[in-house]
Coordinates of C-alpha atoms in Angstrom, one line a residue:
Chain A
M1 CA 17.8 28.4 142.6
R2 CA 18.6 27.4 139.1
A3 CA 16.2 25.7 136.8
V4 CA 15.6 24.5 133.3
T5 CA 13.5 27.4 131.7
I6 CA 11.5 27.4 128.5
R7 CA 11.9 30.9 126.9
E8 CA 9.7 32.5 124.3
G9 CA 10.0 30.4 121.0
G10 CA 11.0 27.1 122.9
E11 CA 14.5 28.1 123.6
L12 CA 15.9 26.1 126.6
A13 CA 18.2 27.8 129.2
V14 CA 19.2 27.4 132.8
A15 CA 18.0 30.4 134.6
E16 CA 17.8 31.8 138.2
H17 CA 14.3 31.7 139.9
P18 CA 13.2 32.4 143.4
D19 CA 13.5 29.5 145.7
P20 CA 10.0 27.9 145.9
E21 CA 8.5 27.7 149.5
P22 CA 6.5 24.6 150.7
G23 CA 3.0 25.4 151.6
A24 CA 0.7 23.3 153.8
G25 CA 1.3 19.7 153.5
E26 CA 4.1 20.3 151.0
V27 CA 7.7 19.2 151.1
L28 CA 10.7 21.3 149.6
V29 CA 12.9 18.8 147.7
R30 CA 16.5 19.4 146.7
V31 CA 16.3 17.7 143.3
R32 CA 19.2 15.2 142.6
A33 CA 17.7 13.8 139.4
A34 CA 14.8 14.5 137.1
G35 CA 13.9 12.4 134.0
I36 CA 12.9 13.9 130.8
N37 CA 9.6 12.8 129.1
G38 CA 7.7 13.3 125.9
A39 CA 5.4 15.7 127.7
D40 CA 8.5 18.1 128.2
I41 CA 9.1 18.2 124.5
L42 CA 5.3 19.0 123.7
Q43 CA 5.5 21.7 126.4
R44 CA 8.7 23.1 125.0
R45 CA 6.8 23.4 121.6
G46 CA 4.0 25.2 123.3
A47 CA 1.6 22.3 122.7
Y48 CA 1.0 21.2 126.3
P49 CA 0.9 23.9 128.8
A50 CA 1.5 23.1 132.5
P51 CA -1.5 22.6 134.5
P52 CA -2.7 25.2 137.0
G53 CA -0.4 25.3 140.1
S54 CA 2.7 24.1 138.3
P55 CA 5.4 26.6 137.1
P56 CA 4.5 27.5 133.7
D57 CA 8.1 27.7 132.4
I58 CA 9.9 25.1 134.2
P59 CA 9.6 21.6 132.6
G60 CA 9.9 18.3 134.4
L61 CA 7.2 15.8 135.4
E62 CA 9.2 13.8 137.9
L63 CA 12.0 14.2 140.2
A64 CA 14.0 12.5 143.1
G65 CA 16.0 14.2 145.9
E66 CA 16.4 14.8 149.5
V67 CA 13.9 16.5 151.7
A68 CA 15.2 20.0 152.4
A69 CA 12.3 21.5 154.4
L70 CA 8.8 20.7 155.5
G71 CA 5.7 23.0 154.9
P72 CA 3.2 23.3 157.8
G73 CA 1.6 20.1 158.7
A74 CA 3.8 17.9 156.6
R75 CA 4.7 14.9 158.4
R76 CA 5.3 11.7 156.1
F77 CA 9.1 12.5 155.7
Q78 CA 11.9 14.1 157.7
P79 CA 14.6 16.4 156.3
G80 CA 17.3 14.3 154.6
D81 CA 14.9 11.6 153.5
R82 CA 15.3 10.4 149.9
V83 CA 11.9 10.9 148.2
M84 CA 10.7 10.8 144.5
G85 CA 7.5 11.4 142.7
I86 CA 5.5 12.8 139.9
V87 CA 4.8 16.5 139.6
G88 CA 2.7 18.7 137.3
G89 CA 5.7 20.5 136.2
G90 CA 8.9 22.3 137.7
G91 CA 10.9 19.0 138.4
Q92 CA 14.0 20.0 136.3
A93 CA 15.2 22.5 138.9
E94 CA 17.6 22.5 141.9
L95 CA 14.5 22.7 144.3
A96 CA 11.0 21.8 143.9
V97 CA 8.0 21.8 146.2
V98 CA 5.7 18.6 146.2
H99 CA 2.6 17.7 148.3
E100 CA 3.9 14.9 150.6
R101 CA 1.0 12.7 149.5
Q102 CA 2.4 12.6 146.0
L103 CA 5.9 11.5 147.2
M104 CA 7.3 8.1 147.7
P105 CA 10.4 6.8 149.6
V106 CA 13.3 6.0 147.3
P107 CA 14.2 2.3 147.5
E108 CA 17.6 1.7 149.0
A109 CA 18.8 -0.2 145.9
L110 CA 18.3 2.8 143.6
D111 CA 20.8 5.4 142.7
W112 CA 19.7 9.1 142.0
P113 CA 19.5 8.9 138.3
A114 CA 17.3 5.7 138.5
A115 CA 15.2 7.4 141.1
G116 CA 14.7 10.5 139.1
A117 CA 13.8 8.5 136.0
L118 CA 11.4 6.0 137.7
P119 CA 8.2 7.9 138.8
E120 CA 6.5 9.0 135.6
V121 CA 7.2 6.0 133.5
F122 CA 6.5 3.3 136.2
T123 CA 3.5 5.0 137.6
T124 CA 2.0 5.5 134.0
A125 CA 2.6 1.8 133.1
H126 CA 1.4 0.6 136.5
D127 CA -1.7 2.7 136.3
A128 CA -2.6 1.6 132.7
L129 CA -1.9 -2.0 133.1
F130 CA -3.2 -2.8 136.5
T131 CA -5.5 0.0 137.8
Q132 CA -7.1 0.7 134.5
S133 CA -6.8 -2.5 132.4
G134 CA -6.9 -5.1 135.3
L135 CA -4.0 -7.1 133.8
R136 CA -4.0 -10.7 135.5
P137 CA -1.4 -13.4 135.8
G138 CA -1.4 -15.7 132.7
E139 CA -2.9 -13.1 130.5
R140 CA -1.1 -12.0 127.2
L141 CA 0.0 -8.4 127.1
L142 CA 1.0 -6.5 124.0
V143 CA 3.2 -3.3 124.5
H144 CA 3.8 -1.1 121.5
G145 CA 6.7 1.2 121.6
A146 CA 8.4 -1.1 124.1
A147 CA 11.8 0.4 123.8
G148 CA 10.6 3.8 125.3
G149 CA 10.4 4.7 128.9
V150 CA 6.9 3.6 129.5
G151 CA 7.4 0.6 127.4
T152 CA 10.4 -0.8 129.2
A153 CA 8.5 -0.2 132.5
A154 CA 5.4 -2.0 131.2
V155 CA 7.3 -4.9 129.9
Q156 CA 9.0 -5.5 133.2
L157 CA 5.8 -4.9 135.2
G158 CA 3.9 -7.3 133.0
V159 CA 6.5 -10.0 133.4
A160 CA 6.7 -9.5 137.1
A161 CA 3.0 -9.9 137.4
G162 CA 3.0 -13.2 135.5
A163 CA 1.7 -12.0 132.3
R164 CA 3.1 -13.2 128.9
V165 CA 4.5 -10.2 127.2
T166 CA 4.8 -9.5 123.6
A167 CA 6.5 -6.2 122.6
T168 CA 6.7 -4.2 119.4
V169 CA 9.9 -2.2 118.7
R170 CA 10.6 -0.1 115.7
N171 CA 14.3 0.1 116.0
E172 CA 15.6 -3.4 115.3
A173 CA 18.9 -2.8 117.1
L174 CA 17.1 -2.4 120.5
R175 CA 14.9 -5.5 120.2
G176 CA 17.5 -7.6 122.0
E177 CA 17.5 -5.3 124.9
V178 CA 13.8 -5.4 125.2
A179 CA 13.9 -9.2 125.0
A180 CA 16.4 -9.0 127.9
L181 CA 13.7 -7.3 129.9
G182 CA 11.7 -10.3 129.8
A183 CA 9.4 -9.9 126.7
G184 CA 8.8 -13.4 125.3
E185 CA 8.3 -12.2 121.9
V186 CA 9.7 -8.8 120.3
L187 CA 8.2 -7.9 117.0
A188 CA 8.5 -5.3 114.3
P189 CA 5.6 -2.9 114.4
D190 CA 4.1 -4.5 111.2
G191 CA 2.3 -7.8 111.3
F192 CA 1.7 -7.9 115.1
A193 CA -2.0 -8.7 114.6
E194 CA -1.2 -12.2 113.6
H195 CA 0.4 -12.8 117.0
G196 CA -2.8 -12.3 118.9
P197 CA -5.2 -12.7 120.6
F198 CA -4.0 -10.3 123.4
D199 CA -5.8 -9.7 126.7
V200 CA -4.4 -6.3 127.2
I201 CA -2.8 -3.9 124.5
L202 CA -0.8 -0.9 125.8
E203 CA -0.8 1.7 123.0
L204 CA 2.2 4.1 123.3
V205 CA 2.5 4.8 119.5
G206 CA -0.9 6.1 118.3
A207 CA -3.9 5.9 116.2
P208 CA -2.3 4.1 113.2
N209 CA -2.2 0.9 115.2
M210 CA -5.8 0.9 116.3
P211 CA -7.4 -1.2 113.3
A212 CA -4.7 -3.9 113.8
N213 CA -5.1 -3.6 117.7
L214 CA -8.8 -4.4 117.3
R215 CA -8.0 -7.5 115.1
A216 CA -5.4 -8.6 117.6
L217 CA -7.6 -8.2 120.7
G218 CA -9.1 -11.2 122.4
T219 CA -12.6 -11.4 123.8
G220 CA -13.0 -9.2 126.9
G221 CA -9.7 -7.5 125.9
R222 CA -8.6 -4.0 127.0
I223 CA -6.7 -1.4 125.0
A224 CA -5.1 1.3 127.0
V225 CA -4.0 4.4 125.1
I226 CA -1.2 6.4 126.7
G227 CA 0.8 7.8 123.9
V228 CA -0.3 9.1 120.4
G229 CA 2.9 10.5 118.9
A230 CA 2.2 8.9 115.7
G231 CA -1.4 10.3 115.4
F232 CA -4.5 10.6 117.3
Q233 CA -7.5 10.4 115.0
A234 CA -8.5 6.7 115.1
E235 CA -10.9 4.6 113.2
V236 CA -12.6 2.3 115.6
N237 CA -15.0 -0.5 114.2
L238 CA -17.7 -0.4 117.0
L239 CA -19.1 -3.8 115.7
A240 CA -15.8 -5.5 116.2
L241 CA -15.5 -3.8 119.6
M242 CA -18.9 -5.2 120.5
G243 CA -18.2 -8.6 119.3
K244 CA -15.1 -8.8 121.4
R245 CA -16.8 -7.1 124.3
A246 CA -13.8 -4.9 124.5
T247 CA -12.7 -1.8 126.3
L248 CA -10.8 1.1 124.9
R249 CA -9.3 3.4 127.6
A250 CA -7.2 6.5 127.2
S251 CA -5.5 8.3 130.0
T252 CA -2.8 10.8 131.0
L253 CA -1.3 11.4 134.5
R254 CA -0.3 15.1 134.4
A255 CA -3.8 16.5 134.5
R256 CA -5.0 14.6 137.4
P257 CA -5.8 16.2 140.7
L258 CA -3.8 15.8 143.9
E259 CA -6.0 12.9 145.3
E260 CA -5.6 10.9 142.2
K261 CA -1.9 11.4 141.9
A262 CA -1.5 10.5 145.6
A263 CA -3.5 7.3 145.0
T264 CA -1.2 6.3 142.1
A265 CA 1.8 6.8 144.6
R266 CA 0.2 4.6 147.3
A267 CA -0.4 1.9 144.6
M268 CA 3.3 2.3 143.5
E269 CA 4.4 1.9 147.2
R270 CA 2.4 -1.2 147.6
E271 CA 3.0 -2.9 144.3
V272 CA 6.0 -1.6 142.5
L273 CA 8.6 -0.4 145.0
P274 CA 8.9 -4.0 146.5
L275 CA 10.0 -5.2 143.0
F276 CA 12.9 -2.7 143.0
D277 CA 13.9 -3.7 146.5
A278 CA 13.9 -7.4 145.3
G279 CA 15.8 -6.5 142.2
R280 CA 13.0 -7.8 139.9
V281 CA 12.6 -4.6 137.9
R282 CA 15.1 -1.8 137.0
V283 CA 15.2 1.6 135.5
P284 CA 17.1 1.5 132.2
I285 CA 19.1 4.8 131.9
A286 CA 20.5 5.7 128.4
E287 CA 22.4 8.8 129.7
S288 CA 22.6 11.3 132.5
F289 CA 23.4 15.0 132.0
P290 CA 24.2 18.0 134.3
L291 CA 21.6 20.8 134.4
A292 CA 23.9 23.0 132.3
A293 CA 23.8 20.5 129.5
V294 CA 20.1 20.7 129.2
E295 CA 20.1 21.4 125.5
A296 CA 22.2 18.3 124.7
A297 CA 19.9 16.1 127.1
Y298 CA 16.8 17.3 125.3
D299 CA 18.6 16.6 121.9
R300 CA 19.6 13.1 122.9
F301 CA 16.0 12.4 124.2
T302 CA 14.3 13.4 120.8
A303 CA 17.1 11.7 118.6
G304 CA 15.7 8.3 119.6
G305 CA 17.6 5.1 118.9
K306 CA 18.2 4.7 122.7
L307 CA 16.8 2.3 125.3
G308 CA 15.9 3.8 128.6
K309 CA 15.6 7.3 130.1
I310 CA 17.5 10.5 129.7
V311 CA 18.0 12.2 133.1
L312 CA 19.2 15.6 134.3
T313 CA 21.2 15.7 137.6
P314 CA 21.0 19.1 139.0
Chain B
M1 CA -44.3 -27.8 118.9
R2 CA -44.9 -24.9 116.7
A3 CA -42.2 -22.1 116.5
V4 CA -41.5 -19.0 114.4
T5 CA -39.3 -20.2 111.7
I6 CA -36.8 -18.4 109.4
R7 CA -37.1 -19.9 106.0
E8 CA -34.6 -19.5 103.1
G9 CA -34.6 -15.8 101.9
G10 CA -35.8 -14.6 105.3
E11 CA -39.4 -15.5 104.9
L12 CA -41.2 -16.0 108.4
A13 CA -43.5 -18.9 109.1
V14 CA -44.9 -20.8 112.0
A15 CA -43.8 -24.4 111.6
E16 CA -43.8 -27.7 113.4
H17 CA -40.5 -28.7 115.1
P18 CA -39.7 -31.6 117.3
D19 CA -40.2 -30.9 121.0
P20 CA -36.8 -29.9 122.5
E21 CA -35.6 -32.0 125.5
P22 CA -34.0 -30.7 128.5
G23 CA -30.4 -32.0 129.0
A24 CA -28.4 -31.9 132.3
G25 CA -29.1 -28.9 134.3
E26 CA -31.7 -27.5 131.7
V27 CA -35.4 -26.7 132.1
L28 CA -38.1 -27.2 129.6
V29 CA -40.1 -23.9 129.4
R30 CA -43.8 -23.7 128.1
V31 CA -43.3 -20.3 126.6
R32 CA -46.2 -17.8 127.3
A33 CA -44.4 -14.7 125.9
A34 CA -41.1 -14.0 123.9
G35 CA -40.2 -10.3 123.0
I36 CA -38.9 -9.4 119.5
N37 CA -35.6 -7.6 119.5
G38 CA -33.3 -6.0 116.9
A39 CA -31.0 -9.0 116.7
D40 CA -34.1 -11.1 115.4
I41 CA -34.3 -8.7 112.5
L42 CA -30.6 -9.0 111.7
Q43 CA -30.9 -12.9 112.0
R44 CA -33.8 -12.8 109.6
R45 CA -31.7 -10.9 107.1
G46 CA -28.9 -13.5 107.6
A47 CA -26.6 -10.9 109.0
Y48 CA -26.5 -12.4 112.5
P49 CA -26.5 -16.1 112.8
A50 CA -27.4 -18.0 116.0
P51 CA -24.5 -18.8 118.3
P52 CA -23.5 -22.5 118.6
G53 CA -26.0 -24.6 120.6
S54 CA -29.0 -22.4 119.8
P55 CA -31.6 -23.4 117.1
P56 CA -30.3 -21.9 113.8
D57 CA -33.7 -21.1 112.3
I58 CA -35.9 -20.2 115.4
P59 CA -35.4 -16.6 116.5
G60 CA -36.1 -15.2 119.9
L61 CA -33.6 -14.0 122.4
E62 CA -35.7 -13.9 125.5
L63 CA -38.8 -15.7 126.9
A64 CA -41.2 -16.2 129.8
G65 CA -43.3 -19.2 130.7
E66 CA -43.9 -22.0 133.0
V67 CA -41.6 -24.8 133.8
A68 CA -42.8 -27.9 131.9
A69 CA -40.0 -30.4 132.9
L70 CA -36.7 -30.6 134.5
G71 CA -33.5 -32.1 133.0
P72 CA -31.2 -34.3 135.1
G73 CA -29.8 -32.4 138.0
A74 CA -31.8 -29.2 137.5
R75 CA -33.0 -28.1 140.9
R76 CA -33.5 -24.3 140.9
F77 CA -37.2 -24.5 139.9
Q78 CA -40.2 -26.8 140.0
P79 CA -42.7 -27.7 137.3
G80 CA -45.3 -25.0 137.1
D81 CA -42.9 -22.2 138.3
R82 CA -43.1 -18.9 136.3
V83 CA -39.6 -18.3 134.9
M84 CA -38.0 -15.9 132.3
G85 CA -34.5 -15.4 130.9
I86 CA -32.3 -14.6 127.8
V87 CA -31.5 -17.3 125.5
G88 CA -29.1 -17.6 122.4
G89 CA -32.1 -18.2 120.1
G90 CA -35.2 -20.3 120.0
G91 CA -37.3 -18.2 122.3
Q92 CA -40.2 -17.6 119.9
A93 CA -41.7 -21.0 120.2
E94 CA -44.1 -23.0 122.2
L95 CA -41.3 -24.8 124.1
A96 CA -37.7 -23.9 124.7
V97 CA -35.1 -25.5 126.8
V98 CA -32.9 -23.0 129.0
H99 CA -30.1 -23.8 131.4
E100 CA -31.5 -23.3 134.9
R101 CA -28.7 -20.9 135.8
Q102 CA -29.8 -18.5 132.9
L103 CA -33.4 -18.4 134.3
M104 CA -35.0 -15.9 136.8
P105 CA -38.2 -16.2 138.7
V106 CA -40.9 -13.9 137.4
P107 CA -41.9 -11.2 139.8
E108 CA -45.5 -11.5 140.9
A109 CA -46.4 -8.0 139.7
L110 CA -45.7 -9.0 136.1
D111 CA -48.0 -10.4 133.6
W112 CA -46.7 -12.7 130.8
P113 CA -46.2 -10.0 128.0
A114 CA -44.1 -8.0 130.5
A115 CA -42.2 -11.0 131.7
G116 CA -41.4 -12.0 128.2
A117 CA -40.4 -8.6 127.1
L118 CA -38.2 -7.9 130.0
P119 CA -35.1 -10.1 130.1
E120 CA -33.2 -8.9 127.0
V121 CA -33.6 -5.2 127.3
F122 CA -33.3 -4.9 131.0
T123 CA -30.4 -7.3 131.3
T124 CA -28.6 -5.4 128.5
A125 CA -29.3 -2.0 130.1
H126 CA -28.4 -3.2 133.5
D127 CA -25.1 -4.8 132.5
A128 CA -24.1 -1.9 130.4
L129 CA -24.9 0.8 133.0
F130 CA -23.8 -0.8 136.2
T131 CA -21.5 -3.8 135.6
Q132 CA -19.6 -2.2 132.7
S133 CA -20.0 1.4 133.2
G134 CA -20.1 1.6 137.1
L135 CA -23.0 4.2 137.2
R136 CA -23.3 5.7 140.5
P137 CA -25.9 7.8 142.3
G138 CA -25.7 11.5 141.4
E139 CA -23.9 10.9 138.2
R140 CA -25.3 12.2 134.9
L141 CA -26.3 9.6 132.4
L142 CA -27.0 10.2 128.7
V143 CA -29.2 7.6 126.9
H144 CA -29.3 7.8 123.0
G145 CA -32.3 6.1 121.3
A146 CA -34.3 6.3 124.7
A147 CA -37.6 5.2 123.2
G148 CA -36.4 1.8 122.2
G149 CA -36.5 -1.3 124.4
V150 CA -33.1 -0.9 125.8
G151 CA -33.5 2.7 126.1
T152 CA -36.7 2.7 128.1
A153 CA -35.1 0.1 130.5
A154 CA -31.9 2.2 130.9
V155 CA -33.9 5.5 131.6
Q156 CA -35.8 3.8 134.3
L157 CA -32.8 1.9 135.8
G158 CA -30.7 5.1 135.8
V159 CA -33.4 7.0 137.6
A160 CA -34.1 4.2 140.2
A161 CA -30.2 4.3 140.9
G162 CA -30.3 8.1 141.7
A163 CA -28.6 9.2 138.4
R164 CA -29.6 12.2 136.7
V165 CA -30.9 11.1 133.3
T166 CA -30.9 12.9 129.9
A167 CA -32.5 11.0 127.0
T168 CA -32.3 11.7 123.1
V169 CA -35.3 10.5 121.1
R170 CA -35.6 10.9 117.4
N171 CA -39.4 10.8 117.2
E172 CA -40.8 13.9 118.7
A173 CA -44.1 12.3 119.5
L174 CA -42.4 9.9 121.9
R175 CA -40.6 12.5 123.9
G176 CA -43.2 13.0 126.5
E177 CA -43.6 9.2 127.2
V178 CA -39.8 9.0 127.7
A179 CA -40.1 12.0 130.2
A180 CA -42.8 10.2 132.0
L181 CA -40.2 7.2 132.6
G182 CA -38.3 9.7 134.7
A183 CA -35.7 11.4 132.3
G184 CA -35.1 14.9 133.5
E185 CA -34.3 16.1 130.1
V186 CA -35.5 14.7 126.6
L187 CA -33.7 16.1 123.6
A188 CA -33.6 15.8 119.9
P189 CA -30.7 13.9 118.8
D190 CA -28.9 16.9 117.4
G191 CA -27.2 19.3 119.8
F192 CA -27.0 17.1 122.8
A193 CA -23.3 17.8 123.2
E194 CA -24.0 21.2 124.7
H195 CA -26.0 19.6 127.5
G196 CA -23.0 17.7 129.0
P197 CA -20.8 16.9 130.7
F198 CA -22.1 13.4 131.3
D199 CA -20.5 10.7 133.3
V200 CA -22.0 7.7 131.4
I201 CA -23.3 7.7 127.8
L202 CA -25.3 4.7 126.6
E203 CA -25.0 4.6 122.7
L204 CA -27.8 2.6 121.2
V205 CA -27.8 4.5 117.8
G206 CA -24.3 4.1 116.5
A207 CA -21.0 5.7 115.3
P208 CA -22.5 8.9 114.0
N209 CA -22.9 10.0 117.6
M210 CA -19.3 9.3 118.5
P211 CA -17.6 12.7 117.9
A212 CA -20.3 14.5 119.8
N213 CA -20.4 11.9 122.5
L214 CA -16.6 12.6 123.1
R215 CA -17.4 16.3 123.4
A216 CA -20.4 15.7 125.7
L217 CA -18.3 13.4 128.1
G218 CA -17.0 14.4 131.4
T219 CA -13.7 13.7 133.0
G220 CA -13.5 10.1 133.9
G221 CA -16.5 9.5 131.7
R222 CA -17.6 6.1 130.3
I223 CA -19.3 5.5 126.9
A224 CA -21.0 2.0 126.5
V225 CA -21.8 1.1 122.9
I226 CA -24.7 -1.4 122.8
G227 CA -26.4 -0.6 119.4
V228 CA -24.9 0.4 116.1
G229 CA -27.9 0.4 113.7
A230 CA -27.0 3.8 112.3
G231 CA -23.4 2.8 111.6
F232 CA -20.4 1.1 113.1
Q233 CA -17.3 2.8 111.7
A234 CA -16.5 5.5 114.3
E235 CA -13.9 8.3 114.2
V236 CA -12.4 8.5 117.8
N237 CA -10.1 11.4 118.8
L238 CA -7.8 9.5 121.1
L239 CA -6.2 12.7 122.4
A240 CA -9.7 13.9 123.6
L241 CA -10.2 10.4 125.1
M242 CA -6.9 10.8 126.9
G243 CA -7.6 14.3 128.1
K244 CA -10.9 13.1 129.7
R245 CA -9.3 9.9 131.0
A246 CA -12.3 8.2 129.4
T247 CA -13.4 4.7 128.6
L248 CA -15.2 3.4 125.6
R249 CA -16.7 0.0 126.0
A250 CA -18.8 -2.1 123.6
S251 CA -20.7 -5.2 124.2
T252 CA -23.3 -7.7 123.3
L253 CA -25.1 -10.3 125.4
R254 CA -26.0 -13.0 122.8
A255 CA -22.4 -14.3 122.2
R256 CA -21.6 -14.7 125.9
P257 CA -20.9 -18.2 127.4
L258 CA -23.4 -19.8 129.9
E259 CA -21.4 -18.7 133.1
E260 CA -21.5 -14.9 131.9
K261 CA -25.2 -15.1 131.1
A262 CA -25.8 -16.7 134.3
A263 CA -23.8 -14.0 136.2
T264 CA -26.0 -11.3 134.5
A265 CA -29.2 -13.2 135.7
R266 CA -28.0 -13.3 139.2
A267 CA -27.1 -9.5 139.0
M268 CA -30.7 -9.0 137.7
E269 CA -32.3 -11.0 140.6
R270 CA -30.3 -9.0 143.2
E271 CA -30.6 -5.4 141.7
V272 CA -33.4 -5.2 139.2
L273 CA -36.2 -7.7 140.1
P274 CA -36.9 -6.0 143.5
L275 CA -37.7 -2.7 141.5
F276 CA -40.4 -4.5 139.6
D277 CA -41.8 -5.9 142.9
A278 CA -41.7 -2.4 144.3
G279 CA -43.4 -0.9 141.3
R280 CA -40.5 1.4 140.6
V281 CA -39.8 0.3 137.0
R282 CA -42.1 -1.2 134.4
V283 CA -41.9 -2.8 131.0
P284 CA -43.5 -0.6 128.4
I285 CA -45.3 -2.9 125.9
A286 CA -46.4 -1.4 122.5
E287 CA -48.4 -4.5 121.3
S288 CA -48.7 -8.2 121.8
F289 CA -49.4 -10.7 118.9
P290 CA -50.2 -14.4 118.8
L291 CA -47.7 -16.6 117.2
A292 CA -49.6 -17.0 114.2
A293 CA -49.4 -13.2 113.6
V294 CA -45.7 -13.2 113.5
E295 CA -45.3 -11.4 110.2
A296 CA -47.4 -8.6 111.5
A297 CA -45.5 -8.4 114.7
Y298 CA -42.2 -8.2 112.9
D299 CA -43.6 -5.4 110.7
R300 CA -44.8 -3.6 113.7
F301 CA -41.3 -3.9 115.3
T302 CA -39.4 -2.5 112.2
A303 CA -42.0 0.3 111.6
G304 CA -40.7 2.3 114.6
G305 CA -42.7 5.1 115.9
K306 CA -43.6 3.1 119.1
L307 CA -42.6 3.1 122.6
G308 CA -41.9 -0.1 124.2
K309 CA -41.7 -3.8 123.2
I310 CA -43.4 -6.0 120.7
V311 CA -44.2 -9.4 122.1
L312 CA -45.2 -12.7 120.8
T313 CA -47.7 -14.8 123.0
P314 CA -47.5 -18.5 121.9

């Protein structure tokens, strides 16, 4: 099979690899679409090695495709079924093996690019907002970096859950599109603290926001840190945190063991996929690229100034 | 009635005040014992004013005594019943009014000093360890500042819940007494990070511990910040927090509204008071003082070098 391959020094290529074989409980997926995520960029730079059990040189944290074969004991899907899911790596390839408990069925309403761009960002946003932060109807949610992949997912999931959503977006040209996703307020990154108090803050930018996040947080508020591209060494006033009886959580999906990734997939099936069936949320796609154009696809991802995902379609 | 009174400039006196009258749902308590806590010291310095609805000049966050009279509609207790509870202030007096939902019955096994020294520290420790941090049997708990009031409560509650407890104690002379409370490991404050990983860390000292706390924390670990006497401006490495999928919580009891304080009292009745009845936990008392010796009692509290609580017995 052919797969995106990270060479020495971070050069990207499409190279031949042996076809992977599904082990016990695993499914061989013929990949139709695989989104690009920030973790792929870090991995390419050598800053975020793949976890044990994932291909060390093939990036890709999510995929969608058809079931091509079943490993021993796999029984959740049949050959030909449309499936999608998060993986520890190796998604940007023609074939990938995934444990069946990590896979979800693809909602009928979704085409391949949408399905391949959905798992990582919607699972991350759903896990951070609901499983970790317990976001409830009527609460006020602030999403930083709302024009990114996780941001656009979080805004829509917050709105669908009956929360009142405020978004910060650095690129002025994208603010209208974020508002169209349902955010009631779309702000520049400066000065958001005066728009609080917020019950939940989803931090996708990094440490520089933390002092203002603490000011903007309401009593009993929760901050979920999922992205730290702008810096990770944060100053936290513990007395302010005590006074607000607040919670600061941070997380990442990729390093989780099978059972935890499978639990997020079940939560997605119960709580998020019905929203796609009902047309209440969507996957903004900025652009799709064939596998051979991987270099252009990664360049487009890092260039910024886009709303929505960049997808490879092997 | 007579009550400890904070005069201009922080001078302490015992002065006459009008007898308080119980309002709807409230109970008038003839106070037999009232513990001294760190918040009283801060309040005396003018750094921690009493919350609205509490006497501004009478300290005391906890009390035990006999029901002297009932306000309209109060029905949980009868005159003469032994009760105890946390209050927003005003506990260090001969009489105090407390909403009946904030009060708990005093376990038979406890004398007045123990009952008056119990509510604040055991409620704080129980809330932080179980309600907030979800400590579970078999988990490893690290308690910083374990010779203090909340610390001695937390060590015992952790042990009683089947957690494996490590404690840090600055004063070498007190380490044996903390070990006698059930801590499996009692350490000096330096170098604790090498004894991890811990599932739950109870921070009763402050910000200087935070970098080492993050190193000592296990995957999925929780840090509960309850005391910051050594400093409150913390450096937090968000990338480390993400990698460990960790939670940092901070809280305080005094500012909570009636319904939340009442909820902590119900949790105490269900989960902690039976441990006193069974003799599985105890309230270490360093010394009791009559109301008239309040200045000596506060001096003893701030002098340190003791294990257990300082109690006033009006």
